[in-house]
Short mmCIF file of N, CA and C in Angstrom, two decimals:
data_model
loop_
_atom_site.label_atom_id
_atom_site.label_comp_id
_atom_site.label_asym_id
_atom_site.label_seq_id
_atom_site.Cartn_x
_atom_site.Cartn_y
_atom_site.Cartn_z
N MET A 1 136.85 -39.03 382.11
CA MET A 1 136.78 -40.20 381.24
C MET A 1 135.33 -40.43 380.81
N THR A 2 135.19 -40.87 379.60
CA THR A 2 133.88 -41.17 379.03
C THR A 2 133.73 -42.68 378.94
N LYS A 3 132.64 -43.19 379.43
CA LYS A 3 132.38 -44.62 379.33
C LYS A 3 131.95 -44.95 377.90
N ARG A 4 132.45 -46.07 377.39
CA ARG A 4 132.15 -46.49 376.03
C ARG A 4 130.65 -46.66 375.81
N ASN A 5 129.98 -47.26 376.79
CA ASN A 5 128.53 -47.47 376.66
C ASN A 5 127.78 -46.16 376.58
N ASP A 6 128.23 -45.14 377.34
CA ASP A 6 127.58 -43.83 377.28
C ASP A 6 127.75 -43.19 375.91
N LEU A 7 128.95 -43.32 375.35
CA LEU A 7 129.24 -42.78 374.03
C LEU A 7 128.35 -43.45 372.97
N LEU A 8 128.28 -44.77 373.03
CA LEU A 8 127.46 -45.51 372.06
C LEU A 8 125.98 -45.17 372.21
N ARG A 9 125.52 -45.02 373.44
CA ARG A 9 124.11 -44.69 373.68
C ARG A 9 123.79 -43.29 373.15
N LYS A 10 124.70 -42.34 373.37
CA LYS A 10 124.48 -40.97 372.92
C LYS A 10 124.39 -40.89 371.39
N ILE A 11 125.30 -41.59 370.72
CA ILE A 11 125.26 -41.61 369.26
C ILE A 11 124.00 -42.35 368.77
N GLY A 12 123.68 -43.46 369.42
CA GLY A 12 122.49 -44.23 369.04
C GLY A 12 121.21 -43.44 369.20
N ASP A 13 121.09 -42.69 370.29
CA ASP A 13 119.90 -41.86 370.51
C ASP A 13 119.78 -40.76 369.46
N ALA A 14 120.92 -40.13 369.12
CA ALA A 14 120.91 -39.07 368.11
C ALA A 14 120.57 -39.65 366.74
N ALA A 15 121.09 -40.84 366.44
CA ALA A 15 120.79 -41.49 365.16
C ALA A 15 119.31 -41.84 365.07
N LYS A 16 118.75 -42.33 366.17
CA LYS A 16 117.33 -42.68 366.18
C LYS A 16 116.46 -41.44 365.98
N ALA A 17 116.84 -40.33 366.63
CA ALA A 17 116.08 -39.10 366.49
C ALA A 17 116.15 -38.57 365.05
N ALA A 18 117.28 -38.80 364.38
CA ALA A 18 117.45 -38.37 362.99
C ALA A 18 117.00 -39.44 362.00
N GLN A 19 116.48 -40.54 362.50
CA GLN A 19 115.99 -41.67 361.70
C GLN A 19 117.09 -42.22 360.79
N LEU A 20 118.28 -42.43 361.40
CA LEU A 20 119.42 -43.00 360.69
C LEU A 20 119.75 -44.37 361.26
N ALA A 21 120.37 -45.20 360.45
CA ALA A 21 120.81 -46.51 360.92
C ALA A 21 122.06 -46.34 361.77
N TRP A 22 122.14 -47.07 362.87
CA TRP A 22 123.33 -47.12 363.74
C TRP A 22 123.52 -48.57 364.11
N GLU A 23 124.44 -49.23 363.41
CA GLU A 23 124.60 -50.67 363.60
C GLU A 23 126.07 -51.06 363.47
N VAL A 24 126.40 -52.22 364.01
CA VAL A 24 127.76 -52.74 363.93
C VAL A 24 128.01 -53.20 362.50
N GLU A 25 129.06 -52.66 361.91
CA GLU A 25 129.47 -53.05 360.55
C GLU A 25 130.31 -54.33 360.63
N ARG A 26 131.36 -54.28 361.49
CA ARG A 26 132.23 -55.44 361.67
C ARG A 26 133.13 -55.21 362.88
N GLU A 27 133.78 -56.27 363.31
CA GLU A 27 134.75 -56.19 364.39
C GLU A 27 136.14 -56.09 363.79
N GLY A 28 136.88 -55.07 364.16
CA GLY A 28 138.26 -54.93 363.71
C GLY A 28 139.19 -55.52 364.75
N GLY A 29 140.50 -55.31 364.59
CA GLY A 29 141.47 -55.85 365.53
C GLY A 29 141.31 -55.26 366.92
N ASN A 30 141.32 -53.95 367.03
CA ASN A 30 141.20 -53.27 368.32
C ASN A 30 139.98 -52.36 368.40
N HIS A 31 139.21 -52.30 367.32
CA HIS A 31 138.07 -51.41 367.27
C HIS A 31 136.84 -52.17 366.77
N THR A 32 135.69 -51.61 367.07
CA THR A 32 134.44 -52.07 366.47
C THR A 32 134.06 -51.00 365.45
N ILE A 33 133.74 -51.40 364.24
CA ILE A 33 133.39 -50.46 363.19
C ILE A 33 131.87 -50.39 363.11
N TYR A 34 131.34 -49.18 363.32
CA TYR A 34 129.90 -48.95 363.27
C TYR A 34 129.55 -48.23 361.99
N ASN A 35 128.32 -48.43 361.52
CA ASN A 35 127.80 -47.76 360.35
C ASN A 35 126.74 -46.76 360.83
N LEU A 36 127.00 -45.49 360.56
CA LEU A 36 126.06 -44.43 360.95
C LEU A 36 125.54 -43.78 359.67
N GLY A 37 124.41 -44.24 359.21
CA GLY A 37 123.80 -43.68 358.02
C GLY A 37 124.72 -43.71 356.81
N GLY A 38 125.52 -44.76 356.67
CA GLY A 38 126.41 -44.91 355.53
C GLY A 38 127.86 -44.50 355.81
N LYS A 39 128.10 -43.85 356.93
CA LYS A 39 129.47 -43.45 357.30
C LYS A 39 130.02 -44.43 358.32
N LYS A 40 131.24 -44.89 358.09
CA LYS A 40 131.86 -45.85 359.01
C LYS A 40 132.57 -45.10 360.13
N ILE A 41 132.27 -45.49 361.37
CA ILE A 41 132.85 -44.86 362.56
C ILE A 41 133.55 -45.95 363.38
N PRO A 42 134.90 -45.91 363.49
CA PRO A 42 135.60 -46.88 364.34
C PRO A 42 135.61 -46.40 365.79
N ILE A 43 135.31 -47.29 366.72
CA ILE A 43 135.30 -46.97 368.14
C ILE A 43 136.09 -48.05 368.88
N GLY A 44 137.07 -47.61 369.67
CA GLY A 44 137.91 -48.53 370.42
C GLY A 44 137.11 -49.36 371.41
N ARG A 45 137.67 -50.49 371.81
CA ARG A 45 136.94 -51.41 372.68
C ARG A 45 137.24 -51.24 374.16
N HIS A 46 137.88 -50.17 374.56
CA HIS A 46 138.17 -49.95 375.97
C HIS A 46 136.88 -49.59 376.71
N ALA A 47 136.78 -50.00 377.97
CA ALA A 47 135.58 -49.70 378.76
C ALA A 47 135.45 -48.19 379.00
N GLU A 48 136.60 -47.53 379.22
CA GLU A 48 136.59 -46.08 379.40
C GLU A 48 137.46 -45.46 378.33
N LEU A 49 136.93 -44.42 377.71
CA LEU A 49 137.63 -43.72 376.64
C LEU A 49 137.95 -42.31 377.13
N GLY A 50 139.04 -41.76 376.70
CA GLY A 50 139.39 -40.39 377.07
C GLY A 50 138.39 -39.40 376.51
N ASN A 51 138.27 -38.26 377.16
CA ASN A 51 137.33 -37.23 376.71
C ASN A 51 137.72 -36.70 375.33
N ARG A 52 139.01 -36.58 375.07
CA ARG A 52 139.45 -36.11 373.76
C ARG A 52 139.11 -37.13 372.68
N TYR A 53 139.25 -38.40 373.00
CA TYR A 53 138.91 -39.46 372.05
C TYR A 53 137.40 -39.42 371.76
N ALA A 54 136.60 -39.26 372.80
CA ALA A 54 135.15 -39.20 372.63
C ALA A 54 134.76 -38.02 371.74
N GLU A 55 135.40 -36.88 371.96
CA GLU A 55 135.09 -35.71 371.13
C GLU A 55 135.49 -35.95 369.68
N MET A 56 136.59 -36.67 369.46
CA MET A 56 137.02 -37.00 368.11
C MET A 56 135.96 -37.86 367.41
N VAL A 57 135.41 -38.83 368.15
CA VAL A 57 134.36 -39.70 367.59
C VAL A 57 133.12 -38.86 367.29
N TYR A 58 132.74 -37.97 368.21
CA TYR A 58 131.57 -37.11 367.98
C TYR A 58 131.76 -36.26 366.72
N LYS A 59 132.97 -35.75 366.52
CA LYS A 59 133.24 -34.92 365.35
C LYS A 59 133.16 -35.73 364.06
N GLN A 60 133.51 -37.02 364.12
CA GLN A 60 133.37 -37.87 362.94
C GLN A 60 131.89 -38.03 362.57
N CYS A 61 131.03 -37.96 363.56
CA CYS A 61 129.59 -38.12 363.33
C CYS A 61 128.93 -36.83 362.85
N GLU A 62 129.63 -35.70 362.94
CA GLU A 62 129.05 -34.42 362.54
C GLU A 62 128.60 -34.41 361.09
N GLU A 63 129.32 -35.10 360.23
CA GLU A 63 128.98 -35.13 358.80
C GLU A 63 127.55 -35.63 358.58
N VAL A 64 127.11 -36.53 359.43
CA VAL A 64 125.78 -37.14 359.28
C VAL A 64 124.76 -36.49 360.21
N LEU A 65 125.16 -36.19 361.46
CA LEU A 65 124.22 -35.71 362.47
C LEU A 65 124.16 -34.19 362.59
N GLY A 66 125.09 -33.48 361.96
CA GLY A 66 125.09 -32.03 362.02
C GLY A 66 126.15 -31.50 362.98
N GLU A 67 126.59 -30.29 362.73
CA GLU A 67 127.68 -29.70 363.51
C GLU A 67 127.25 -29.46 364.96
N GLY A 68 128.09 -29.90 365.89
CA GLY A 68 127.85 -29.68 367.31
C GLY A 68 126.66 -30.45 367.87
N TRP A 69 126.26 -31.54 367.24
CA TRP A 69 125.06 -32.27 367.65
C TRP A 69 125.16 -32.77 369.09
N TRP A 70 126.34 -33.10 369.58
CA TRP A 70 126.49 -33.69 370.91
C TRP A 70 126.41 -32.65 372.01
N ARG A 71 126.49 -31.38 371.67
CA ARG A 71 126.44 -30.31 372.68
C ARG A 71 125.01 -29.88 373.00
N LYS A 72 124.07 -30.33 372.20
CA LYS A 72 122.67 -29.89 372.36
C LYS A 72 121.99 -30.65 373.46
#
């Protein structure tokens, strides 16, 4: 299981290194919508997220951060 805070921190650190904005766009019903350099990324509000779900979120960020950015 992946902790939500760890996922957010990992994306935030990568965004900072790439000098991109990483901020809360709005609160949805069951998700928080984040803005990553102009791309909207929805992330569920559970304290622990499944590993497959985390990988899905990382892949959504590839468009902005580059392919396989989370494996480096």
